[in-house]
Amino acid sequence: MKILISLVSFIGFLLVVLPGPLYKYGIIDLGTAFAGFTLGMMAGGAALIMLLLQALFKRQTLTLGSAIITVMFSAIAIIMPLSMLSKAKSVPPIHDISTDLKNPPEFVAIIPLRADAPNPATYAGEDTAEQQREAYPELQTLTYSQSKSELVEASEQAVNNLGWELVNSDASAGIIEATDTTVWFGFKDDIVMRINDGGIERLVDIRSKSRIGKSDLGKNAERIHAFIKELDDVLVE
C-alpha cells in the first residue's frame, strides 16, 4: 500500500510540475496545462488521505521514509496551484502595465513579434488603467538628470543584466524594446522603455505587457519594479 500511496503523490507532483515545460515546448496547450494543476491537487490530496488511513488502520506497513516522500510530493502538488490561485486573487486581472497611463509607450519593433499573440500590442484601455491605479499607485513616470544617450545605454545594460532579449534600441527616439521569457511556462512578455526630454530632466516611462492571458499574476508590475531597480544600479556604477 505504501508504494501505491507514494506513486499517487508522485503522479500529483508530476501533474503540477510538468505542465509548464510541456506547454513551453509546444507539447500541450495551455488549457491542458491548467487542467493538470487541478488533477495534481486532487492526486496530492488523495495521497494524503490514503496516508492518513494507512497510519490509522495499517500502521505496521507505514515507514518514515515513504511517509516523508508522500507528504513532500503531495505538499508540492497542492501548494503550488493554491499559491498561484492566491496570487491571482490578490492582484487585478490585467496584463498591460505602464508608468504612463494617459500616454503609454507604444511598441514599434515588437509589433510583428506579437502578430499571433492573443493580446494585441495596443494599450488595454481605461478600465485597465483604473485597476492599475488602485493596485500599483507607485508606478509613475520617472525623472533622471542624465542625458538621453546615457539613459539609453544604461537601459540596454539593465536589459542585459536582467536576462531579457533586446529587440530594439533607438537612441534618437529614446526607445528601447525587449522581451522577457518566463522560465517555467516560457510565456513571452514584452517591454518598451521611452525616454523624453523634460527640460532640465529626462522623463522615463516603462510599459510591460503579456502576449497571452487575461491576468499576469502581477508579473508585469514586478518586472517594471525590477527594471527600475536595475537601471538605478547601473546609473550609480
PDB file of C-alpha atoms in Angstrom:
ATOM      1  CA  MET A   1       0.000   0.000   0.000  1.00  0.00           C
ATOM      2  CA  LYS A   2       2.832   2.379   0.783  1.00  0.00           C
ATOM      3  CA  ILE A   3       4.100   2.006  -2.799  1.00  0.00           C
ATOM      4  CA  LEU A   4       0.661   2.896  -4.178  1.00  0.00           C
ATOM      5  CA  ILE A   5       0.381   5.951  -1.927  1.00  0.00           C
ATOM      6  CA  SER A   6       3.871   7.159  -2.857  1.00  0.00           C
ATOM      7  CA  LEU A   7       3.050   6.616  -6.529  1.00  0.00           C
ATOM      8  CA  VAL A   8      -0.162   8.642  -6.310  1.00  0.00           C
ATOM      9  CA  SER A   9       1.670  11.500  -4.603  1.00  0.00           C
ATOM     10  CA  PHE A  10       4.423  11.395  -7.241  1.00  0.00           C
ATOM     11  CA  ILE A  11       1.839  11.493 -10.030  1.00  0.00           C
ATOM     12  CA  GLY A  12       0.283  14.542  -8.377  1.00  0.00           C
ATOM     13  CA  PHE A  13       3.707  16.158  -8.216  1.00  0.00           C
ATOM     14  CA  LEU A  14       4.320  15.491 -11.918  1.00  0.00           C
ATOM     15  CA  LEU A  15       0.875  16.808 -12.896  1.00  0.00           C
ATOM     16  CA  VAL A  16       1.784  20.133 -11.291  1.00  0.00           C
ATOM     17  CA  VAL A  17       5.451  20.447 -12.238  1.00  0.00           C
ATOM     18  CA  LEU A  18       5.453  19.158 -15.825  1.00  0.00           C
ATOM     19  CA  PRO A  19       2.669  21.250 -17.447  1.00  0.00           C
ATOM     20  CA  GLY A  20       4.954  24.306 -17.602  1.00  0.00           C
ATOM     21  CA  PRO A  21       7.789  22.705 -19.601  1.00  0.00           C
ATOM     22  CA  LEU A  22       5.327  20.682 -21.712  1.00  0.00           C
ATOM     23  CA  TYR A  23       3.497  23.879 -22.684  1.00  0.00           C
ATOM     24  CA  LYS A  24       6.759  25.758 -23.169  1.00  0.00           C
ATOM     25  CA  TYR A  25       7.935  23.263 -25.781  1.00  0.00           C
ATOM     26  CA  GLY A  26       4.564  23.022 -27.528  1.00  0.00           C
ATOM     27  CA  ILE A  27       3.645  19.512 -26.390  1.00  0.00           C
ATOM     28  CA  ILE A  28       0.355  20.504 -24.725  1.00  0.00           C
ATOM     29  CA  ASP A  29      -1.899  23.560 -24.882  1.00  0.00           C
ATOM     30  CA  LEU A  30      -2.496  25.989 -22.044  1.00  0.00           C
ATOM     31  CA  GLY A  31      -5.906  24.574 -21.156  1.00  0.00           C
ATOM     32  CA  THR A  32      -4.436  21.108 -20.733  1.00  0.00           C
ATOM     33  CA  ALA A  33      -1.609  22.539 -18.633  1.00  0.00           C
ATOM     34  CA  PHE A  34      -4.039  24.205 -16.225  1.00  0.00           C
ATOM     35  CA  ALA A  35      -6.162  21.056 -16.102  1.00  0.00           C
ATOM     36  CA  GLY A  36      -3.031  19.261 -14.933  1.00  0.00           C
ATOM     37  CA  PHE A  37      -2.904  21.579 -11.917  1.00  0.00           C
ATOM     38  CA  THR A  38      -6.406  20.551 -10.887  1.00  0.00           C
ATOM     39  CA  LEU A  39      -5.680  16.850 -11.320  1.00  0.00           C
ATOM     40  CA  GLY A  40      -2.380  17.256  -9.486  1.00  0.00           C
ATOM     41  CA  MET A  41      -4.070  18.856  -6.487  1.00  0.00           C
ATOM     42  CA  MET A  42      -6.651  16.073  -6.434  1.00  0.00           C
ATOM     43  CA  ALA A  43      -3.946  13.405  -6.588  1.00  0.00           C
ATOM     44  CA  GLY A  44      -1.951  15.133  -3.845  1.00  0.00           C
ATOM     45  CA  GLY A  45      -4.999  15.349  -1.615  1.00  0.00           C
ATOM     46  CA  ALA A  46      -5.909  11.727  -2.306  1.00  0.00           C
ATOM     47  CA  ALA A  47      -2.393  10.607  -1.393  1.00  0.00           C
ATOM     48  CA  LEU A  48      -2.563  12.430   1.943  1.00  0.00           C
ATOM     49  CA  ILE A  49      -5.938  10.876   2.747  1.00  0.00           C
ATOM     50  CA  MET A  50      -4.598   7.427   1.865  1.00  0.00           C
ATOM     51  CA  LEU A  51      -1.555   8.072   4.054  1.00  0.00           C
ATOM     52  CA  LEU A  52      -3.801   9.022   6.968  1.00  0.00           C
ATOM     53  CA  LEU A  53      -5.867   5.874   6.525  1.00  0.00           C
ATOM     54  CA  GLN A  54      -2.705   3.802   6.409  1.00  0.00           C
ATOM     55  CA  ALA A  55      -1.499   5.391   9.624  1.00  0.00           C
ATOM     56  CA  LEU A  56      -4.827   4.657  11.318  1.00  0.00           C
ATOM     57  CA  PHE A  57      -5.516   1.131  10.129  1.00  0.00           C
ATOM     58  CA  LYS A  58      -2.246  -0.310   8.812  1.00  0.00           C
ATOM     59  CA  ARG A  59       0.372   1.435  10.872  1.00  0.00           C
ATOM     60  CA  GLN A  60       2.677  -1.587  10.741  1.00  0.00           C
ATOM     61  CA  THR A  61       3.096  -1.114   6.970  1.00  0.00           C
ATOM     62  CA  LEU A  62       3.978   2.579   7.308  1.00  0.00           C
ATOM     63  CA  THR A  63       7.618   3.659   7.177  1.00  0.00           C
ATOM     64  CA  LEU A  64       9.051   7.068   7.928  1.00  0.00           C
ATOM     65  CA  GLY A  65      10.764   7.296   4.532  1.00  0.00           C
ATOM     66  CA  SER A  66       7.640   6.581   2.495  1.00  0.00           C
ATOM     67  CA  ALA A  67       5.601   8.964   4.657  1.00  0.00           C
ATOM     68  CA  ILE A  68       8.076  11.802   4.153  1.00  0.00           C
ATOM     69  CA  ILE A  69       8.147  11.234   0.381  1.00  0.00           C
ATOM     70  CA  THR A  70       4.363  11.182   0.183  1.00  0.00           C
ATOM     71  CA  VAL A  71       3.970  14.348   2.237  1.00  0.00           C
ATOM     72  CA  MET A  72       6.666  16.149   0.254  1.00  0.00           C
ATOM     73  CA  PHE A  73       5.251  15.330  -3.197  1.00  0.00           C
ATOM     74  CA  SER A  74       1.665  15.922  -2.067  1.00  0.00           C
ATOM     75  CA  ALA A  75       2.526  19.265  -0.473  1.00  0.00           C
ATOM     76  CA  ILE A  76       4.104  20.500  -3.706  1.00  0.00           C
ATOM     77  CA  ALA A  77       1.137  19.246  -5.747  1.00  0.00           C
ATOM     78  CA  ILE A  78      -1.277  21.136  -3.511  1.00  0.00           C
ATOM     79  CA  ILE A  79       0.641  24.247  -2.501  1.00  0.00           C
ATOM     80  CA  MET A  80       1.918  25.342  -5.931  1.00  0.00           C
ATOM     81  CA  PRO A  81      -1.530  25.687  -7.579  1.00  0.00           C
ATOM     82  CA  LEU A  82      -3.008  27.210  -4.413  1.00  0.00           C
ATOM     83  CA  SER A  83      -0.181  29.731  -4.338  1.00  0.00           C
ATOM     84  CA  MET A  84      -0.905  30.740  -7.931  1.00  0.00           C
ATOM     85  CA  LEU A  85      -4.617  30.995  -7.172  1.00  0.00           C
ATOM     86  CA  SER A  86      -3.939  33.133  -4.123  1.00  0.00           C
ATOM     87  CA  LYS A  87      -1.679  35.407  -6.166  1.00  0.00           C
ATOM     88  CA  ALA A  88      -4.332  35.734  -8.873  1.00  0.00           C
ATOM     89  CA  LYS A  89      -6.882  36.834  -6.277  1.00  0.00           C
ATOM     90  CA  SER A  90      -4.509  39.393  -4.752  1.00  0.00           C
ATOM     91  CA  VAL A  91      -3.851  41.320  -7.984  1.00  0.00           C
ATOM     92  CA  PRO A  92      -6.201  42.755 -10.627  1.00  0.00           C
ATOM     93  CA  PRO A  93      -6.941  40.582 -13.705  1.00  0.00           C
ATOM     94  CA  ILE A  94      -4.905  42.768 -16.069  1.00  0.00           C
ATOM     95  CA  HIS A  95      -1.818  42.165 -18.197  1.00  0.00           C
ATOM     96  CA  ASP A  96      -0.764  45.598 -19.505  1.00  0.00           C
ATOM     97  CA  ILE A  97       1.136  47.801 -17.034  1.00  0.00           C
ATOM     98  CA  SER A  98       2.620  51.234 -17.714  1.00  0.00           C
ATOM     99  CA  THR A  99       4.139  54.073 -15.720  1.00  0.00           C
ATOM    100  CA  ASP A 100       2.272  56.489 -18.013  1.00  0.00           C
ATOM    101  CA  LEU A 101      -1.437  55.651 -18.147  1.00  0.00           C
ATOM    102  CA  LYS A 102      -2.506  58.665 -20.210  1.00  0.00           C
ATOM    103  CA  ASN A 103       0.033  58.175 -22.990  1.00  0.00           C
ATOM    104  CA  PRO A 104       1.573  54.689 -22.587  1.00  0.00           C
ATOM    105  CA  PRO A 105       4.802  53.980 -24.504  1.00  0.00           C
ATOM    106  CA  GLU A 106       3.997  52.258 -27.808  1.00  0.00           C
ATOM    107  CA  PHE A 107       5.636  49.150 -29.180  1.00  0.00           C
ATOM    108  CA  VAL A 108       7.395  49.535 -32.508  1.00  0.00           C
ATOM    109  CA  ALA A 109       9.790  46.744 -33.468  1.00  0.00           C
ATOM    110  CA  ILE A 110       7.949  44.300 -31.228  1.00  0.00           C
ATOM    111  CA  ILE A 111       4.623  44.640 -33.059  1.00  0.00           C
ATOM    112  CA  PRO A 112       5.482  41.983 -35.708  1.00  0.00           C
ATOM    113  CA  LEU A 113       6.577  39.609 -32.935  1.00  0.00           C
ATOM    114  CA  ARG A 114       3.099  39.878 -31.406  1.00  0.00           C
ATOM    115  CA  ALA A 115       1.259  39.243 -34.680  1.00  0.00           C
ATOM    116  CA  ASP A 116      -0.169  35.919 -33.491  1.00  0.00           C
ATOM    117  CA  ALA A 117      -0.491  36.866 -29.828  1.00  0.00           C
ATOM    118  CA  PRO A 118      -3.991  36.732 -28.286  1.00  0.00           C
ATOM    119  CA  ASN A 119      -3.315  40.067 -26.542  1.00  0.00           C
ATOM    120  CA  PRO A 120      -2.882  42.899 -29.089  1.00  0.00           C
ATOM    121  CA  ALA A 121       0.006  45.369 -28.891  1.00  0.00           C
ATOM    122  CA  THR A 122      -2.358  48.316 -28.400  1.00  0.00           C
ATOM    123  CA  TYR A 123      -2.919  49.542 -24.843  1.00  0.00           C
ATOM    124  CA  ALA A 124      -5.658  47.684 -22.986  1.00  0.00           C
ATOM    125  CA  GLY A 125      -7.686  50.812 -22.178  1.00  0.00           C
ATOM    126  CA  GLU A 126      -9.090  52.920 -19.362  1.00  0.00           C
ATOM    127  CA  ASP A 127     -10.575  50.012 -17.414  1.00  0.00           C
ATOM    128  CA  THR A 128      -7.087  48.514 -17.138  1.00  0.00           C
ATOM    129  CA  ALA A 129      -5.676  51.920 -16.182  1.00  0.00           C
ATOM    130  CA  GLU A 130      -8.198  52.300 -13.367  1.00  0.00           C
ATOM    131  CA  GLN A 131      -7.376  48.871 -11.964  1.00  0.00           C
ATOM    132  CA  GLN A 132      -3.656  49.638 -12.153  1.00  0.00           C
ATOM    133  CA  ARG A 133      -4.054  52.953 -10.331  1.00  0.00           C
ATOM    134  CA  GLU A 134      -5.694  51.122  -7.446  1.00  0.00           C
ATOM    135  CA  ALA A 135      -3.288  48.161  -7.355  1.00  0.00           C
ATOM    136  CA  TYR A 136       0.036  49.813  -8.238  1.00  0.00           C
ATOM    137  CA  PRO A 137      -0.201  53.542  -7.402  1.00  0.00           C
ATOM    138  CA  GLU A 138       3.589  53.728  -7.014  1.00  0.00           C
ATOM    139  CA  LEU A 139       4.195  53.151 -10.726  1.00  0.00           C
ATOM    140  CA  GLN A 140       4.697  56.652 -12.104  1.00  0.00           C
ATOM    141  CA  THR A 141       6.850  58.392 -14.688  1.00  0.00           C
ATOM    142  CA  LEU A 142      10.488  58.512 -13.568  1.00  0.00           C
ATOM    143  CA  THR A 143      12.789  61.522 -13.781  1.00  0.00           C
ATOM    144  CA  TYR A 144      16.566  61.413 -14.276  1.00  0.00           C
ATOM    145  CA  SER A 145      19.245  64.059 -14.645  1.00  0.00           C
ATOM    146  CA  GLN A 146      21.333  62.001 -17.085  1.00  0.00           C
ATOM    147  CA  SER A 147      21.248  62.668 -20.817  1.00  0.00           C
ATOM    148  CA  LYS A 148      19.048  60.671 -23.166  1.00  0.00           C
ATOM    149  CA  SER A 149      22.043  58.849 -24.639  1.00  0.00           C
ATOM    150  CA  GLU A 150      23.287  57.901 -21.158  1.00  0.00           C
ATOM    151  CA  LEU A 151      19.855  56.593 -20.197  1.00  0.00           C
ATOM    152  CA  VAL A 152      19.547  54.582 -23.415  1.00  0.00           C
ATOM    153  CA  GLU A 153      22.935  52.990 -22.786  1.00  0.00           C
ATOM    154  CA  ALA A 154      22.086  52.300 -19.156  1.00  0.00           C
ATOM    155  CA  SER A 155      18.721  50.827 -20.167  1.00  0.00           C
ATOM    156  CA  GLU A 156      20.417  48.475 -22.605  1.00  0.00           C
ATOM    157  CA  GLN A 157      22.761  47.350 -19.840  1.00  0.00           C
ATOM    158  CA  ALA A 158      19.833  46.849 -17.457  1.00  0.00           C
ATOM    159  CA  VAL A 159      18.027  44.749 -20.071  1.00  0.00           C
ATOM    160  CA  ASN A 160      21.104  42.559 -20.497  1.00  0.00           C
ATOM    161  CA  ASN A 161      21.629  42.251 -16.746  1.00  0.00           C
ATOM    162  CA  LEU A 162      18.045  41.079 -16.301  1.00  0.00           C
ATOM    163  CA  GLY A 163      18.459  38.423 -18.967  1.00  0.00           C
ATOM    164  CA  TRP A 164      15.903  39.909 -21.340  1.00  0.00           C
ATOM    165  CA  GLU A 165      16.209  39.814 -25.127  1.00  0.00           C
ATOM    166  CA  LEU A 166      16.975  43.269 -26.533  1.00  0.00           C
ATOM    167  CA  VAL A 167      14.749  43.741 -29.586  1.00  0.00           C
ATOM    168  CA  ASN A 168      15.226  47.399 -30.455  1.00  0.00           C
ATOM    169  CA  SER A 169      17.275  50.362 -29.289  1.00  0.00           C
ATOM    170  CA  ASP A 170      16.716  53.738 -30.938  1.00  0.00           C
ATOM    171  CA  ALA A 171      18.818  56.368 -29.212  1.00  0.00           C
ATOM    172  CA  SER A 172      17.451  59.263 -31.282  1.00  0.00           C
ATOM    173  CA  ALA A 173      13.839  58.364 -30.467  1.00  0.00           C
ATOM    174  CA  GLY A 174      14.690  57.328 -26.917  1.00  0.00           C
ATOM    175  CA  ILE A 175      13.012  53.924 -27.355  1.00  0.00           C
ATOM    176  CA  ILE A 176      14.251  50.565 -26.059  1.00  0.00           C
ATOM    177  CA  GLU A 177      12.239  47.379 -26.567  1.00  0.00           C
ATOM    178  CA  ALA A 178      12.846  43.950 -25.081  1.00  0.00           C
ATOM    179  CA  THR A 179      11.207  40.577 -24.487  1.00  0.00           C
ATOM    180  CA  ASP A 180      11.290  38.573 -21.276  1.00  0.00           C
ATOM    181  CA  THR A 181      10.623  34.827 -21.459  1.00  0.00           C
ATOM    182  CA  THR A 182       9.415  33.277 -18.215  1.00  0.00           C
ATOM    183  CA  VAL A 183      11.349  30.248 -17.007  1.00  0.00           C
ATOM    184  CA  TRP A 184       8.589  27.778 -16.167  1.00  0.00           C
ATOM    185  CA  PHE A 185       5.942  28.206 -18.862  1.00  0.00           C
ATOM    186  CA  GLY A 186       8.035  30.130 -21.371  1.00  0.00           C
ATOM    187  CA  PHE A 187       5.489  32.954 -21.583  1.00  0.00           C
ATOM    188  CA  LYS A 188       6.811  35.881 -23.612  1.00  0.00           C
ATOM    189  CA  ASP A 189       6.116  39.338 -22.203  1.00  0.00           C
ATOM    190  CA  ASP A 190       7.223  42.499 -23.980  1.00  0.00           C
ATOM    191  CA  ILE A 191       8.700  45.664 -22.516  1.00  0.00           C
ATOM    192  CA  VAL A 192       9.158  49.127 -24.004  1.00  0.00           C
ATOM    193  CA  MET A 193      11.059  51.987 -22.381  1.00  0.00           C
ATOM    194  CA  ARG A 194      10.542  55.573 -23.566  1.00  0.00           C
ATOM    195  CA  ILE A 195      12.883  58.449 -22.732  1.00  0.00           C
ATOM    196  CA  ASN A 196      11.686  62.016 -23.329  1.00  0.00           C
ATOM    197  CA  ASP A 197      13.438  65.314 -22.730  1.00  0.00           C
ATOM    198  CA  GLY A 198      11.633  67.172 -19.955  1.00  0.00           C
ATOM    199  CA  GLY A 199      13.834  70.257 -19.982  1.00  0.00           C
ATOM    200  CA  ILE A 200      16.365  70.004 -17.170  1.00  0.00           C
ATOM    201  CA  GLU A 201      15.366  66.379 -16.595  1.00  0.00           C
ATOM    202  CA  ARG A 202      14.651  63.310 -18.674  1.00  0.00           C
ATOM    203  CA  LEU A 203      11.280  61.560 -18.317  1.00  0.00           C
ATOM    204  CA  VAL A 204      11.410  57.778 -18.408  1.00  0.00           C
ATOM    205  CA  ASP A 205       8.375  55.548 -18.816  1.00  0.00           C
ATOM    206  CA  ILE A 206       8.230  51.753 -18.870  1.00  0.00           C
ATOM    207  CA  ARG A 207       5.463  49.519 -20.131  1.00  0.00           C
ATOM    208  CA  SER A 208       5.278  45.741 -19.810  1.00  0.00           C
ATOM    209  CA  LYS A 209       2.606  43.616 -21.497  1.00  0.00           C
ATOM    210  CA  SER A 210       1.903  39.887 -21.686  1.00  0.00           C
ATOM    211  CA  ARG A 211       1.280  38.253 -25.046  1.00  0.00           C
ATOM    212  CA  ILE A 212      -1.180  35.760 -23.614  1.00  0.00           C
ATOM    213  CA  GLY A 213      -3.507  35.544 -20.642  1.00  0.00           C
ATOM    214  CA  LYS A 214      -6.060  37.837 -19.014  1.00  0.00           C
ATOM    215  CA  SER A 215      -4.229  38.099 -15.694  1.00  0.00           C
ATOM    216  CA  ASP A 216      -0.449  38.309 -15.380  1.00  0.00           C
ATOM    217  CA  LEU A 217      -0.461  37.364 -11.670  1.00  0.00           C
ATOM    218  CA  GLY A 218       1.315  40.658 -11.007  1.00  0.00           C
ATOM    219  CA  LYS A 219       4.314  39.718 -13.147  1.00  0.00           C
ATOM    220  CA  ASN A 220       4.372  42.850 -15.329  1.00  0.00           C
ATOM    221  CA  ALA A 221       4.370  45.194 -12.344  1.00  0.00           C
ATOM    222  CA  GLU A 222       7.124  43.114 -10.743  1.00  0.00           C
ATOM    223  CA  ARG A 223       9.090  43.321 -13.987  1.00  0.00           C
ATOM    224  CA  ILE A 224       8.837  47.117 -14.108  1.00  0.00           C
ATOM    225  CA  HIS A 225       9.990  47.354 -10.496  1.00  0.00           C
ATOM    226  CA  ALA A 226      12.922  45.048 -11.311  1.00  0.00           C
ATOM    227  CA  PHE A 227      13.899  47.176 -14.299  1.00  0.00           C
ATOM    228  CA  ILE A 228      13.769  50.411 -12.305  1.00  0.00           C
ATOM    229  CA  LYS A 229      15.995  48.938  -9.615  1.00  0.00           C
ATOM    230  CA  GLU A 230      18.454  47.577 -12.172  1.00  0.00           C
ATOM    231  CA  LEU A 231      18.530  50.861 -14.091  1.00  0.00           C
ATOM    232  CA  ASP A 232      19.256  52.785 -10.894  1.00  0.00           C
ATOM    233  CA  ASP A 233      22.023  50.343 -10.009  1.00  0.00           C
ATOM    234  CA  VAL A 234      23.620  50.719 -13.447  1.00  0.00           C
ATOM    235  CA  LEU A 235      23.482  54.511 -13.261  1.00  0.00           C
ATOM    236  CA  VAL A 236      25.378  54.627  -9.951  1.00  0.00           C
ATOM    237  CA  GLU A 237      28.157  52.296 -11.096  1.00  0.00           C
TER     238      GLU A 237
END
